[in-house]
Short mmCIF file of C-alpha atoms in Angstrom, two decimals:
data_model
loop_
_atom_site.label_atom_id
_atom_site.label_comp_id
_atom_site.label_asym_id
_atom_site.label_seq_id
_atom_site.Cartn_x
_atom_site.Cartn_y
_atom_site.Cartn_z
CA UNK A 1 15.60 -22.99 2.69
CA UNK A 2 14.19 -20.24 0.24
CA UNK A 3 15.57 -17.76 -1.46
CA UNK A 4 13.42 -15.67 -3.67
CA UNK A 5 15.46 -12.70 -5.85
CA UNK A 6 13.89 -9.95 -8.22
CA UNK A 7 15.27 -6.17 -8.63
CA UNK A 8 14.58 -3.96 -6.56
CA UNK A 9 13.75 -1.13 -8.58
CA UNK A 10 12.65 -0.69 -12.72
CA UNK A 11 12.07 2.54 -14.43
CA UNK A 12 10.03 2.44 -17.79
CA UNK A 13 8.04 5.07 -20.16
CA UNK A 14 4.27 4.78 -20.77
CA UNK A 15 3.47 2.73 -23.23
CA UNK A 16 6.27 0.46 -23.25
CA UNK A 17 6.95 -2.96 -22.39
CA UNK A 18 8.74 -4.14 -19.17
CA UNK A 19 10.05 -7.14 -17.76
CA UNK A 20 10.36 -8.26 -13.80
CA UNK A 21 12.05 -11.15 -13.41
CA UNK A 22 12.42 -13.45 -10.24
CA UNK A 23 14.78 -16.18 -9.60
CA UNK A 24 14.39 -18.93 -6.78
CA UNK A 25 15.67 -21.60 -5.07
CA UNK A 26 13.22 -24.00 -3.06
CA UNK A 27 11.93 -27.23 -1.72
CA UNK A 28 8.78 -28.49 -2.43
CA UNK A 29 7.80 -25.84 -5.06
CA UNK A 30 4.00 -25.60 -5.38
CA UNK A 31 3.61 -23.07 -7.61
CA UNK A 32 4.61 -19.45 -7.99
CA UNK A 33 2.29 -16.15 -8.00
CA UNK A 34 2.85 -12.30 -8.82
CA UNK A 35 0.96 -9.83 -7.15
CA UNK A 36 0.51 -6.33 -7.42
CA UNK A 37 0.73 -3.76 -4.49
CA UNK A 38 0.33 -0.24 -4.74
CA UNK A 39 1.76 1.75 -1.77
CA UNK A 40 -0.04 1.54 1.37
CA UNK A 41 -2.51 -0.92 -0.07
CA UNK A 42 -2.91 -4.74 -0.08
CA UNK A 43 -1.33 -7.12 -2.40
CA UNK A 44 -3.48 -7.87 -5.09
CA UNK A 45 -3.14 -11.47 -7.20
CA UNK A 46 -2.03 -10.63 -10.32
CA UNK A 47 -0.81 -14.78 -12.06
CA UNK A 48 -0.47 -18.18 -11.15
CA UNK A 49 2.39 -20.32 -12.94
CA UNK A 50 2.95 -24.12 -11.63
CA UNK A 51 3.48 -25.58 -15.00
CA UNK A 52 6.12 -24.25 -17.60
CA UNK A 53 5.35 -21.80 -20.07
CA UNK A 54 3.40 -18.39 -20.52
CA UNK A 55 0.18 -17.69 -18.86
CA UNK A 56 -1.25 -14.60 -20.81
CA UNK A 57 -4.04 -12.15 -18.96
CA UNK A 58 -4.74 -9.05 -20.92
CA UNK A 59 -1.70 -6.50 -20.37
CA UNK A 60 -0.46 -8.99 -18.11
CA UNK A 61 1.74 -12.29 -18.89
CA UNK A 62 3.91 -14.50 -16.50
CA UNK A 63 6.26 -17.22 -17.65
CA UNK A 64 7.96 -20.11 -15.53
CA UNK A 65 10.83 -22.10 -16.25
CA UNK A 66 10.99 -24.69 -13.12
CA UNK A 67 14.13 -26.42 -14.02
CA UNK A 68 15.75 -22.80 -13.96
CA UNK A 69 14.21 -21.38 -11.01
CA UNK A 70 12.85 -18.49 -13.26
CA UNK A 71 9.65 -16.76 -13.67
CA UNK A 72 8.92 -13.46 -15.18
CA UNK A 73 6.06 -10.76 -15.29
CA UNK A 74 5.26 -9.10 -18.54
CA UNK A 75 3.75 -6.13 -18.80
CA UNK A 76 2.58 -4.44 -22.00
CA UNK A 77 1.27 -1.09 -23.02
CA UNK A 78 2.19 0.41 -19.52
CA UNK A 79 0.47 2.87 -17.99
CA UNK A 80 1.07 5.45 -15.13
CA UNK A 81 -1.36 3.39 -13.22
CA UNK A 82 1.19 0.46 -13.44
CA UNK A 83 3.79 2.18 -10.73
CA UNK A 84 3.46 0.09 -8.47
CA UNK A 85 5.53 -3.24 -6.31
CA UNK A 86 5.18 -6.33 -8.09
CA UNK A 87 5.58 -9.29 -5.46
CA UNK A 88 6.76 -12.77 -6.72
CA UNK A 89 6.01 -15.67 -4.32
CA UNK A 90 6.99 -19.10 -4.32
CA UNK A 91 4.15 -21.38 -2.90
CA UNK A 92 6.33 -24.17 -0.62
CA UNK A 93 3.77 -26.81 0.35
CA UNK A 94 0.56 -25.07 1.89
CA UNK A 95 2.86 -21.46 2.40
CA UNK A 96 3.59 -18.49 0.33
CA UNK A 97 7.26 -17.30 0.81
CA UNK A 98 7.82 -13.61 -0.78
CA UNK A 99 10.74 -11.99 -2.60
CA UNK A 100 11.23 -8.30 -1.49
CA UNK A 101 9.33 -7.10 -4.01
CA UNK A 102 10.28 -4.90 -7.26
CA UNK A 103 8.98 -1.39 -7.26
CA UNK A 104 8.16 -0.47 -11.02
CA UNK A 105 8.24 3.64 -11.74
CA UNK A 106 6.40 4.52 -15.25
CA UNK A 107 7.23 7.81 -16.43
CA UNK A 108 5.46 9.86 -19.04
CA UNK B 1 -18.17 -4.26 0.68
CA UNK B 2 -14.56 -5.52 1.39
CA UNK B 3 -14.17 -9.13 1.48
CA UNK B 4 -11.01 -9.12 4.16
CA UNK B 5 -11.35 -6.54 6.64
CA UNK B 6 -8.98 -5.41 9.35
CA UNK B 7 -8.99 -3.33 12.68
CA UNK B 8 -7.52 -0.80 13.48
CA UNK B 9 -6.15 0.32 10.06
CA UNK B 10 -3.90 2.31 11.87
CA UNK B 11 -2.36 2.36 16.29
CA UNK B 12 0.40 3.91 17.73
CA UNK B 13 1.05 1.86 21.13
CA UNK B 14 3.84 2.07 23.57
CA UNK B 15 6.42 -0.70 24.32
CA UNK B 16 5.09 -3.02 26.81
CA UNK B 17 1.22 -2.72 25.90
CA UNK B 18 -0.90 -5.67 24.47
CA UNK B 19 -1.99 -5.28 21.30
CA UNK B 20 -4.87 -7.23 19.46
CA UNK B 21 -5.32 -6.72 15.65
CA UNK B 22 -8.75 -8.31 14.01
CA UNK B 23 -9.41 -9.49 10.95
CA UNK B 24 -12.55 -10.53 9.64
CA UNK B 25 -14.16 -12.48 6.37
CA UNK B 26 -16.43 -12.91 4.10
CA UNK B 27 -15.21 -14.91 1.90
CA UNK B 28 -15.90 -18.24 3.45
CA UNK B 29 -12.37 -19.48 3.25
CA UNK B 30 -10.98 -21.75 5.62
CA UNK B 31 -7.51 -20.70 5.75
CA UNK B 32 -6.08 -17.32 7.35
CA UNK B 33 -2.99 -16.18 7.37
CA UNK B 34 -0.89 -12.88 9.22
CA UNK B 35 2.17 -11.50 7.48
CA UNK B 36 4.39 -8.23 8.27
CA UNK B 37 5.42 -6.28 5.91
CA UNK B 38 8.64 -4.05 6.77
CA UNK B 39 10.65 -2.07 4.06
CA UNK B 40 13.16 -4.26 1.73
CA UNK B 41 12.23 -7.28 3.56
CA UNK B 42 8.90 -8.37 1.94
CA UNK B 43 5.51 -9.97 3.67
CA UNK B 44 6.94 -12.53 5.89
CA UNK B 45 4.46 -15.41 7.48
CA UNK B 46 3.62 -14.90 11.44
CA UNK B 47 0.87 -17.20 12.18
CA UNK B 48 -1.51 -19.34 9.65
CA UNK B 49 -4.86 -21.08 10.45
CA UNK B 50 -6.35 -23.90 7.75
CA UNK B 51 -9.34 -23.99 9.94
CA UNK B 52 -10.77 -23.33 13.65
CA UNK B 53 -9.39 -25.99 15.45
CA UNK B 54 -5.73 -25.48 13.79
CA UNK B 55 -2.87 -22.94 14.24
CA UNK B 56 0.53 -23.05 13.23
CA UNK B 57 3.61 -21.05 13.45
CA UNK B 58 4.91 -18.81 10.59
CA UNK B 59 8.61 -17.76 9.87
CA UNK B 60 8.65 -15.00 12.42
CA UNK B 61 6.02 -15.95 15.31
CA UNK B 62 7.76 -14.83 18.41
CA UNK B 63 6.48 -12.04 20.86
CA UNK B 64 3.19 -13.12 18.86
CA UNK B 65 -0.09 -15.04 19.51
CA UNK B 66 -3.31 -15.89 17.65
CA UNK B 67 -6.81 -16.92 18.09
CA UNK B 68 -8.98 -18.34 15.78
CA UNK B 69 -12.45 -17.51 17.29
CA UNK B 70 -14.43 -18.53 14.38
CA UNK B 71 -14.24 -19.31 10.62
CA UNK B 72 -14.19 -15.76 9.93
CA UNK B 73 -12.20 -14.24 12.09
CA UNK B 74 -8.28 -14.49 12.93
CA UNK B 75 -7.13 -12.01 15.88
CA UNK B 76 -2.98 -11.63 16.61
CA UNK B 77 -1.94 -10.46 19.52
CA UNK B 78 1.33 -8.64 20.53
CA UNK B 79 1.33 -9.57 24.39
CA UNK B 80 3.97 -6.94 24.90
CA UNK B 81 4.59 -4.66 22.07
CA UNK B 82 8.41 -3.97 21.38
CA UNK B 83 9.50 -1.00 18.50
CA UNK B 84 10.89 -3.28 16.18
CA UNK B 85 7.00 -4.74 15.70
CA UNK B 86 6.61 -1.45 14.16
CA UNK B 87 5.35 -2.58 10.62
CA UNK B 88 2.29 -3.11 8.04
CA UNK B 89 0.25 -6.13 9.19
CA UNK B 90 -1.81 -7.86 6.63
CA UNK B 91 -4.34 -10.62 7.34
CA UNK B 92 -5.02 -13.07 4.32
CA UNK B 93 -7.42 -15.74 3.62
CA UNK B 94 -7.63 -18.76 0.73
CA UNK B 95 -9.42 -21.67 -0.34
CA UNK B 96 -7.76 -24.47 -2.12
CA UNK B 97 -11.06 -25.75 -3.54
CA UNK B 98 -11.54 -22.82 -5.32
CA UNK B 99 -10.00 -20.71 -8.34
CA UNK B 100 -8.79 -24.40 -9.83
CA UNK B 101 -7.21 -25.16 -6.99
CA UNK B 102 -4.63 -22.28 -7.08
CA UNK B 103 -5.07 -21.47 -2.83
CA UNK B 104 -4.70 -17.90 -3.79
CA UNK B 105 -4.61 -15.69 -1.17
CA UNK B 106 -6.70 -12.60 -1.02
CA UNK B 107 -5.21 -9.75 1.48
CA UNK B 108 -6.96 -7.42 3.71
CA UNK B 109 -6.07 -3.87 3.49
CA UNK B 110 -3.44 -3.88 6.09
CA UNK B 111 -2.83 -2.51 9.84
CA UNK B 112 -0.29 0.19 10.09
CA UNK B 113 1.25 -0.07 13.64
CA UNK B 114 3.80 2.19 15.22
CA UNK B 115 5.09 0.85 18.68
CA UNK B 116 7.22 3.73 20.25
#
């Protein structure tokens, strides 16, 4: 089976840095995705990690440690538009298994 | 133009009615998926299809059926809708041969279904 845990909610201040953690237990690990989802909208792809280490993409970075079953999404220079849910998803075989998501609230 | 479209975007129906949700894509992807999203539970896979002749059950297929009419079209049916099928439904597509083989899934805008 699979178990993916991420915090339910986080609050951060505009301009700051926030780290959203994701831990997982799974068999047949085949990569980890992060998606952003604004309320009532479709999830949109942010990042993908399959090897250990940090992937940087502009203000967003994602880290993976396969031995620890751990990933984080790092958002820098927070903007109000970053208020959204962030979904961690583990690829197991050919399927994605999603965590429940972390609601991030950015305050001014 | 949207690459993945879903119709209808909103639907209210009654218990026992048959409902069909449709998904179309212009991305040319072979793989298509149906998910439902409930508050606090995240996205859960209902069915998926890797080509026109391939249909696979996901985590929560009971009460649902699907049809892959063409590479670009994948429909989800609720044969006899019940209130606990009230949810936000998303279609997604992917192509394992593109994007450095990541098989990234791209989502449609969703259908909000309410069963009374």
